[in-house]
């Protein structure tokens, strides 16, 4: 199992109309494909509409059938991942509601897996969203890696078609982040196989 590629799910966290996230997510997914030892799974949260109200499990409530179908489809993809690369903008100094909502719907799918953070935005580059995500992912027993990528004034950083204007620095940053995701992804995958994580 150790020699198998690390399955990295690249998650586009914003679902708003006109979002810039797919451009950044596509760029990072391409970097991951070139890295070696990585199998990329692109997950766009816009394809998985979930209600913002979770059922009250304390009283045995269950989600409607249509919601359950979406939940099951996304759960299968998250469960199959060894690591996550989360692409997020910053909305009002924090995380998009769509991304926080998806994290809240799941638990076991995140446990004992590494998360890399790629943010974008204006002058702040989405850094506050990334810092909030570190706290959120810790609560669901995921491990954010140290390095992250931030695109300040992101719409000026990419050409038409998604190519980077000045790729040298960002390509090196992507390699560093992927090195960490692969290392932690392999170590945690091996550990989960030996001793299932309880949390």
PDB file of N, CA and C in Angstrom, residues 119-191:
ATOM      1  N   UNK A 119      -5.359  29.569  -0.661  1.00  0.00           N
ATOM      2  CA  UNK A 119      -6.340  30.645  -0.558  1.00  0.00           C
ATOM      3  C   UNK A 119      -6.088  31.709  -1.620  1.00  0.00           C
ATOM      4  N   UNK A 120      -7.117  32.502  -1.857  1.00  0.00           N
ATOM      5  CA  UNK A 120      -6.994  33.600  -2.816  1.00  0.00           C
ATOM      6  C   UNK A 120      -7.934  34.725  -2.397  1.00  0.00           C
ATOM      7  N   UNK A 121      -7.610  35.925  -2.893  1.00  0.00           N
ATOM      8  CA  UNK A 121      -8.460  37.066  -2.568  1.00  0.00           C
ATOM      9  C   UNK A 121      -7.818  38.356  -3.002  1.00  0.00           C
ATOM     10  N   UNK A 122      -8.158  39.443  -2.328  1.00  0.00           N
ATOM     11  CA  UNK A 122      -7.607  40.755  -2.631  1.00  0.00           C
ATOM     12  C   UNK A 122      -6.263  40.932  -1.949  1.00  0.00           C
ATOM     13  N   UNK A 123      -6.120  42.051  -1.238  1.00  0.00           N
ATOM     14  CA  UNK A 123      -4.837  42.330  -0.584  1.00  0.00           C
ATOM     15  C   UNK A 123      -4.477  41.275   0.463  1.00  0.00           C
ATOM     16  N   UNK A 124      -5.484  40.716   1.135  1.00  0.00           N
ATOM     17  CA  UNK A 124      -5.217  39.722   2.177  1.00  0.00           C
ATOM     18  C   UNK A 124      -4.952  38.335   1.652  1.00  0.00           C
ATOM     19  N   UNK A 125      -5.285  38.080   0.399  1.00  0.00           N
ATOM     20  CA  UNK A 125      -5.010  36.785  -0.214  1.00  0.00           C
ATOM     21  C   UNK A 125      -5.742  35.607   0.406  1.00  0.00           C
ATOM     22  N   UNK A 126      -6.791  35.888   1.181  1.00  0.00           N
ATOM     23  CA  UNK A 126      -7.553  34.804   1.784  1.00  0.00           C
ATOM     24  C   UNK A 126      -6.913  34.177   3.002  1.00  0.00           C
ATOM     25  N   UNK A 127      -5.876  34.822   3.549  1.00  0.00           N
ATOM     26  CA  UNK A 127      -5.132  34.209   4.652  1.00  0.00           C
ATOM     27  C   UNK A 127      -5.973  34.004   5.908  1.00  0.00           C
ATOM     28  N   UNK A 128      -6.916  34.918   6.158  1.00  0.00           N
ATOM     29  CA  UNK A 128      -7.736  34.759   7.364  1.00  0.00           C
ATOM     30  C   UNK A 128      -8.648  33.540   7.241  1.00  0.00           C
ATOM     31  N   UNK A 129      -9.120  33.261   6.042  1.00  0.00           N
ATOM     32  CA  UNK A 129      -9.914  32.050   5.836  1.00  0.00           C
ATOM     33  C   UNK A 129      -9.073  30.807   6.126  1.00  0.00           C
ATOM     34  N   UNK A 130      -7.837  30.805   5.651  1.00  0.00           N
ATOM     35  CA  UNK A 130      -6.958  29.654   5.890  1.00  0.00           C
ATOM     36  C   UNK A 130      -6.698  29.456   7.372  1.00  0.00           C
ATOM     37  N   UNK A 131      -6.463  30.536   8.093  1.00  0.00           N
ATOM     38  CA  UNK A 131      -6.199  30.408   9.524  1.00  0.00           C
ATOM     39  C   UNK A 131      -7.430  29.886  10.262  1.00  0.00           C
ATOM     40  N   UNK A 132      -8.616  30.309   9.857  1.00  0.00           N
ATOM     41  CA  UNK A 132      -9.831  29.773  10.471  1.00  0.00           C
ATOM     42  C   UNK A 132     -10.000  28.292  10.143  1.00  0.00           C
ATOM     43  N   UNK A 133      -9.638  27.912   8.927  1.00  0.00           N
ATOM     44  CA  UNK A 133      -9.757  26.501   8.548  1.00  0.00           C
ATOM     45  C   UNK A 133      -8.838  25.606   9.370  1.00  0.00           C
ATOM     46  N   UNK A 134      -7.698  26.121   9.790  1.00  0.00           N
ATOM     47  CA  UNK A 134      -6.820  25.321  10.648  1.00  0.00           C
ATOM     48  C   UNK A 134      -7.550  24.912  11.930  1.00  0.00           C
ATOM     49  N   UNK A 135      -8.284  25.838  12.520  1.00  0.00           N
ATOM     50  CA  UNK A 135      -9.030  25.540  13.749  1.00  0.00           C
ATOM     51  C   UNK A 135     -10.190  24.583  13.466  1.00  0.00           C
ATOM     52  N   UNK A 136     -10.881  24.811  12.358  1.00  0.00           N
ATOM     53  CA  UNK A 136     -12.054  23.985  12.025  1.00  0.00           C
ATOM     54  C   UNK A 136     -11.636  22.551  11.736  1.00  0.00           C
ATOM     55  N   UNK A 137     -10.598  22.380  10.927  1.00  0.00           N
ATOM     56  CA  UNK A 137     -10.174  21.020  10.581  1.00  0.00           C
ATOM     57  C   UNK A 137      -9.601  20.285  11.791  1.00  0.00           C
ATOM     58  N   UNK A 138      -8.972  20.996  12.703  1.00  0.00           N
ATOM     59  CA  UNK A 138      -8.486  20.336  13.923  1.00  0.00           C
ATOM     60  C   UNK A 138      -9.642  19.727  14.704  1.00  0.00           C
ATOM     61  N   UNK A 139     -10.791  20.380  14.699  1.00  0.00           N
ATOM     62  CA  UNK A 139     -11.941  19.891  15.454  1.00  0.00           C
ATOM     63  C   UNK A 139     -12.514  18.607  14.858  1.00  0.00           C
ATOM     64  N   UNK A 140     -12.341  18.392  13.548  1.00  0.00           N
ATOM     65  CA  UNK A 140     -12.818  17.147  12.931  1.00  0.00           C
ATOM     66  C   UNK A 140     -11.674  16.139  12.762  1.00  0.00           C
ATOM     67  N   UNK A 141     -10.592  16.364  13.534  1.00  0.00           N
ATOM     68  CA  UNK A 141      -9.474  15.418  13.615  1.00  0.00           C
ATOM     69  C   UNK A 141      -8.679  15.302  12.316  1.00  0.00           C
ATOM     70  N   UNK A 142      -8.698  16.356  11.508  1.00  0.00           N
ATOM     71  CA  UNK A 142      -7.821  16.404  10.340  1.00  0.00           C
ATOM     72  C   UNK A 142      -6.570  17.203  10.714  1.00  0.00           C
ATOM     73  N   UNK A 143      -5.512  17.051   9.932  1.00  0.00           N
ATOM     74  CA  UNK A 143      -4.228  17.672  10.242  1.00  0.00           C
ATOM     75  C   UNK A 143      -3.847  18.615   9.094  1.00  0.00           C
ATOM     76  N   UNK A 144      -3.847  19.920   9.355  1.00  0.00           N
ATOM     77  CA  UNK A 144      -3.397  20.837   8.311  1.00  0.00           C
ATOM     78  C   UNK A 144      -1.874  20.877   8.298  1.00  0.00           C
ATOM     79  N   UNK A 145      -1.307  20.815   7.105  1.00  0.00           N
ATOM     80  CA  UNK A 145       0.155  20.870   6.992  1.00  0.00           C
ATOM     81  C   UNK A 145       0.615  22.312   7.147  1.00  0.00           C
ATOM     82  N   UNK A 146       1.886  22.489   7.454  1.00  0.00           N
ATOM     83  CA  UNK A 146       2.393  23.820   7.770  1.00  0.00           C
ATOM     84  C   UNK A 146       2.302  24.786   6.587  1.00  0.00           C
ATOM     85  N   UNK A 147       2.868  24.386   5.443  1.00  0.00           N
ATOM     86  CA  UNK A 147       2.928  25.296   4.298  1.00  0.00           C
ATOM     87  C   UNK A 147       1.548  25.488   3.693  1.00  0.00           C
ATOM     88  N   UNK A 148       1.321  26.678   3.158  1.00  0.00           N
ATOM     89  CA  UNK A 148       0.097  26.934   2.409  1.00  0.00           C
ATOM     90  C   UNK A 148       0.429  27.915   1.293  1.00  0.00           C
ATOM     91  N   UNK A 149      -0.529  28.090   0.399  1.00  0.00           N
ATOM     92  CA  UNK A 149      -0.348  28.989  -0.747  1.00  0.00           C
ATOM     93  C   UNK A 149      -1.416  30.059  -0.680  1.00  0.00           C
ATOM     94  N   UNK A 150      -1.002  31.310  -0.972  1.00  0.00           N
ATOM     95  CA  UNK A 150      -1.947  32.424  -0.939  1.00  0.00           C
ATOM     96  C   UNK A 150      -1.727  33.303  -2.167  1.00  0.00           C
ATOM     97  N   UNK A 151      -2.812  33.581  -2.879  1.00  0.00           N
ATOM     98  CA  UNK A 151      -2.750  34.466  -4.045  1.00  0.00           C
ATOM     99  C   UNK A 151      -3.400  35.801  -3.697  1.00  0.00           C
ATOM    100  N   UNK A 152      -2.574  36.830  -3.588  1.00  0.00           N
ATOM    101  CA  UNK A 152      -3.065  38.175  -3.323  1.00  0.00           C
ATOM    102  C   UNK A 152      -3.454  38.818  -4.652  1.00  0.00           C
ATOM    103  N   UNK A 153      -4.598  39.502  -4.664  1.00  0.00           N
ATOM    104  CA  UNK A 153      -5.124  40.056  -5.923  1.00  0.00           C
ATOM    105  C   UNK A 153      -5.087  38.975  -7.011  1.00  0.00           C
ATOM    106  N   UNK A 154      -5.740  37.882  -6.720  1.00  0.00           N
ATOM    107  CA  UNK A 154      -5.602  36.655  -7.513  1.00  0.00           C
ATOM    108  C   UNK A 154      -5.954  36.839  -8.982  1.00  0.00           C
ATOM    109  N   UNK A 155      -6.933  37.689  -9.277  1.00  0.00           N
ATOM    110  CA  UNK A 155      -7.364  37.852 -10.670  1.00  0.00           C
ATOM    111  C   UNK A 155      -6.277  38.456 -11.544  1.00  0.00           C
ATOM    112  N   UNK A 156      -5.235  39.072 -10.920  1.00  0.00           N
ATOM    113  CA  UNK A 156      -4.093  39.581 -11.682  1.00  0.00           C
ATOM    114  C   UNK A 156      -2.963  38.560 -11.778  1.00  0.00           C
ATOM    115  N   UNK A 157      -3.105  37.454 -11.073  1.00  0.00           N
ATOM    116  CA  UNK A 157      -2.027  36.467 -11.009  1.00  0.00           C
ATOM    117  C   UNK A 157      -2.147  35.382 -12.082  1.00  0.00           C
ATOM    118  N   UNK A 158      -3.281  35.366 -12.788  1.00  0.00           N
ATOM    119  CA  UNK A 158      -3.519  34.329 -13.800  1.00  0.00           C
ATOM    120  C   UNK A 158      -3.889  34.967 -15.129  1.00  0.00           C
ATOM    121  N   UNK A 159      -3.386  34.371 -16.194  1.00  0.00           N
ATOM    122  CA  UNK A 159      -3.766  34.810 -17.532  1.00  0.00           C
ATOM    123  C   UNK A 159      -5.099  34.188 -17.923  1.00  0.00           C
ATOM    124  N   UNK A 160      -5.633  34.638 -19.035  1.00  0.00           N
ATOM    125  CA  UNK A 160      -6.843  34.018 -19.571  1.00  0.00           C
ATOM    126  C   UNK A 160      -6.552  32.546 -19.825  1.00  0.00           C
ATOM    127  N   UNK A 161      -7.423  31.673 -19.370  1.00  0.00           N
ATOM    128  CA  UNK A 161      -7.194  30.249 -19.533  1.00  0.00           C
ATOM    129  C   UNK A 161      -6.534  29.608 -18.326  1.00  0.00           C
ATOM    130  N   UNK A 162      -6.212  30.408 -17.306  1.00  0.00           N
ATOM    131  CA  UNK A 162      -5.726  29.858 -16.043  1.00  0.00           C
ATOM    132  C   UNK A 162      -4.232  29.710 -15.901  1.00  0.00           C
ATOM    133  N   UNK A 163      -3.453  30.159 -16.886  1.00  0.00           N
ATOM    134  CA  UNK A 163      -2.003  30.053 -16.770  1.00  0.00           C
ATOM    135  C   UNK A 163      -1.490  31.140 -15.826  1.00  0.00           C
ATOM    136  N   UNK A 164      -0.495  30.792 -14.991  1.00  0.00           N
ATOM    137  CA  UNK A 164       0.073  31.752 -14.059  1.00  0.00           C
ATOM    138  C   UNK A 164       0.874  32.815 -14.790  1.00  0.00           C
ATOM    139  N   UNK A 165       0.752  34.063 -14.346  1.00  0.00           N
ATOM    140  CA  UNK A 165       1.506  35.161 -14.938  1.00  0.00           C
ATOM    141  C   UNK A 165       2.985  35.008 -14.609  1.00  0.00           C
ATOM    142  N   UNK A 166       3.317  34.792 -13.342  1.00  0.00           N
ATOM    143  CA  UNK A 166       4.704  34.578 -12.907  1.00  0.00           C
ATOM    144  C   UNK A 166       4.755  33.264 -12.133  1.00  0.00           C
ATOM    145  N   UNK A 167       4.984  32.159 -12.814  1.00  0.00           N
ATOM    146  CA  UNK A 167       4.829  30.845 -12.176  1.00  0.00           C
ATOM    147  C   UNK A 167       5.950  30.417 -11.236  1.00  0.00           C
ATOM    148  N   UNK A 168       7.108  31.098 -11.280  1.00  0.00           N
ATOM    149  CA  UNK A 168       8.261  30.563 -10.554  1.00  0.00           C
ATOM    150  C   UNK A 168       7.984  30.379  -9.063  1.00  0.00           C
ATOM    151  N   UNK A 169       7.557  31.435  -8.402  1.00  0.00           N
ATOM    152  CA  UNK A 169       7.338  31.345  -6.959  1.00  0.00           C
ATOM    153  C   UNK A 169       6.196  30.419  -6.589  1.00  0.00           C
ATOM    154  N   UNK A 170       5.089  30.510  -7.322  1.00  0.00           N
ATOM    155  CA  UNK A 170       3.926  29.693  -6.969  1.00  0.00           C
ATOM    156  C   UNK A 170       4.146  28.225  -7.293  1.00  0.00           C
ATOM    157  N   UNK A 171       4.850  27.928  -8.362  1.00  0.00           N
ATOM    158  CA  UNK A 171       5.134  26.530  -8.689  1.00  0.00           C
ATOM    159  C   UNK A 171       6.004  25.888  -7.612  1.00  0.00           C
ATOM    160  N   UNK A 172       6.992  26.642  -7.117  1.00  0.00           N
ATOM    161  CA  UNK A 172       7.843  26.132  -6.045  1.00  0.00           C
ATOM    162  C   UNK A 172       7.039  25.944  -4.763  1.00  0.00           C
ATOM    163  N   UNK A 173       6.119  26.874  -4.500  1.00  0.00           N
ATOM    164  CA  UNK A 173       5.268  26.760  -3.307  1.00  0.00           C
ATOM    165  C   UNK A 173       4.351  25.549  -3.417  1.00  0.00           C
ATOM    166  N   UNK A 174       3.834  25.302  -4.615  1.00  0.00           N
ATOM    167  CA  UNK A 174       2.971  24.131  -4.819  1.00  0.00           C
ATOM    168  C   UNK A 174       3.747  22.847  -4.586  1.00  0.00           C
ATOM    169  N   UNK A 175       4.981  22.789  -5.057  1.00  0.00           N
ATOM    170  CA  UNK A 175       5.792  21.588  -4.841  1.00  0.00           C
ATOM    171  C   UNK A 175       6.018  21.354  -3.355  1.00  0.00           C
ATOM    172  N   UNK A 176       6.339  22.429  -2.621  1.00  0.00           N
ATOM    173  CA  UNK A 176       6.559  22.293  -1.185  1.00  0.00           C
ATOM    174  C   UNK A 176       5.321  21.806  -0.458  1.00  0.00           C
ATOM    175  N   UNK A 177       4.182  22.356  -0.814  1.00  0.00           N
ATOM    176  CA  UNK A 177       2.925  21.935  -0.189  1.00  0.00           C
ATOM    177  C   UNK A 177       2.614  20.477  -0.535  1.00  0.00           C
ATOM    178  N   UNK A 178       2.817  20.114  -1.782  1.00  0.00           N
ATOM    179  CA  UNK A 178       2.554  18.735  -2.207  1.00  0.00           C
ATOM    180  C   UNK A 178       3.520  17.750  -1.554  1.00  0.00           C
ATOM    181  N   UNK A 179       4.772  18.153  -1.369  1.00  0.00           N
ATOM    182  CA  UNK A 179       5.726  17.292  -0.662  1.00  0.00           C
ATOM    183  C   UNK A 179       5.195  16.957   0.733  1.00  0.00           C
ATOM    184  N   UNK A 180       4.668  17.971   1.416  1.00  0.00           N
ATOM    185  CA  UNK A 180       4.140  17.753   2.759  1.00  0.00           C
ATOM    186  C   UNK A 180       2.876  16.898   2.728  1.00  0.00           C
ATOM    187  N   UNK A 181       1.984  17.169   1.793  1.00  0.00           N
ATOM    188  CA  UNK A 181       0.756  16.373   1.687  1.00  0.00           C
ATOM    189  C   UNK A 181       1.061  14.910   1.408  1.00  0.00           C
ATOM    190  N   UNK A 182       2.021  14.665   0.528  1.00  0.00           N
ATOM    191  CA  UNK A 182       2.380  13.281   0.198  1.00  0.00           C
ATOM    192  C   UNK A 182       2.995  12.584   1.409  1.00  0.00           C
ATOM    193  N   UNK A 183       3.907  13.273   2.107  1.00  0.00           N
ATOM    194  CA  UNK A 183       4.543  12.667   3.273  1.00  0.00           C
ATOM    195  C   UNK A 183       3.511  12.334   4.345  1.00  0.00           C
ATOM    196  N   UNK A 184       2.711  13.316   4.724  1.00  0.00           N
ATOM    197  CA  UNK A 184       1.700  13.087   5.751  1.00  0.00           C
ATOM    198  C   UNK A 184       0.611  12.125   5.267  1.00  0.00           C
ATOM    199  N   UNK A 185       0.254  12.242   3.986  1.00  0.00           N
ATOM    200  CA  UNK A 185      -0.757  11.343   3.443  1.00  0.00           C
ATOM    201  C   UNK A 185      -0.333   9.892   3.524  1.00  0.00           C
ATOM    202  N   UNK A 186       0.936   9.622   3.182  1.00  0.00           N
ATOM    203  CA  UNK A 186       1.440   8.252   3.231  1.00  0.00           C
ATOM    204  C   UNK A 186       1.577   7.771   4.679  1.00  0.00           C
ATOM    205  N   UNK A 187       2.122   8.630   5.549  1.00  0.00           N
ATOM    206  CA  UNK A 187       2.326   8.237   6.946  1.00  0.00           C
ATOM    207  C   UNK A 187       0.995   7.957   7.637  1.00  0.00           C
ATOM    208  N   UNK A 188       0.014   8.823   7.423  1.00  0.00           N
ATOM    209  CA  UNK A 188      -1.275   8.646   8.086  1.00  0.00           C
ATOM    210  C   UNK A 188      -2.070   7.495   7.475  1.00  0.00           C
ATOM    211  N   UNK A 189      -1.935   7.288   6.182  1.00  0.00           N
ATOM    212  CA  UNK A 189      -2.611   6.143   5.559  1.00  0.00           C
ATOM    213  C   UNK A 189      -2.061   4.838   6.129  1.00  0.00           C
ATOM    214  N   UNK A 190      -0.742   4.735   6.237  1.00  0.00           N
ATOM    215  CA  UNK A 190      -0.140   3.533   6.805  1.00  0.00           C
ATOM    216  C   UNK A 190      -0.569   3.345   8.257  1.00  0.00           C
ATOM    217  N   UNK A 191      -0.628   4.449   9.008  1.00  0.00           N
ATOM    218  CA  UNK A 191      -1.017   4.359  10.414  1.00  0.00           C
ATOM    219  C   UNK A 191      -2.470   3.913  10.560  1.00  0.00           C
TER     220      UNK A 191
END
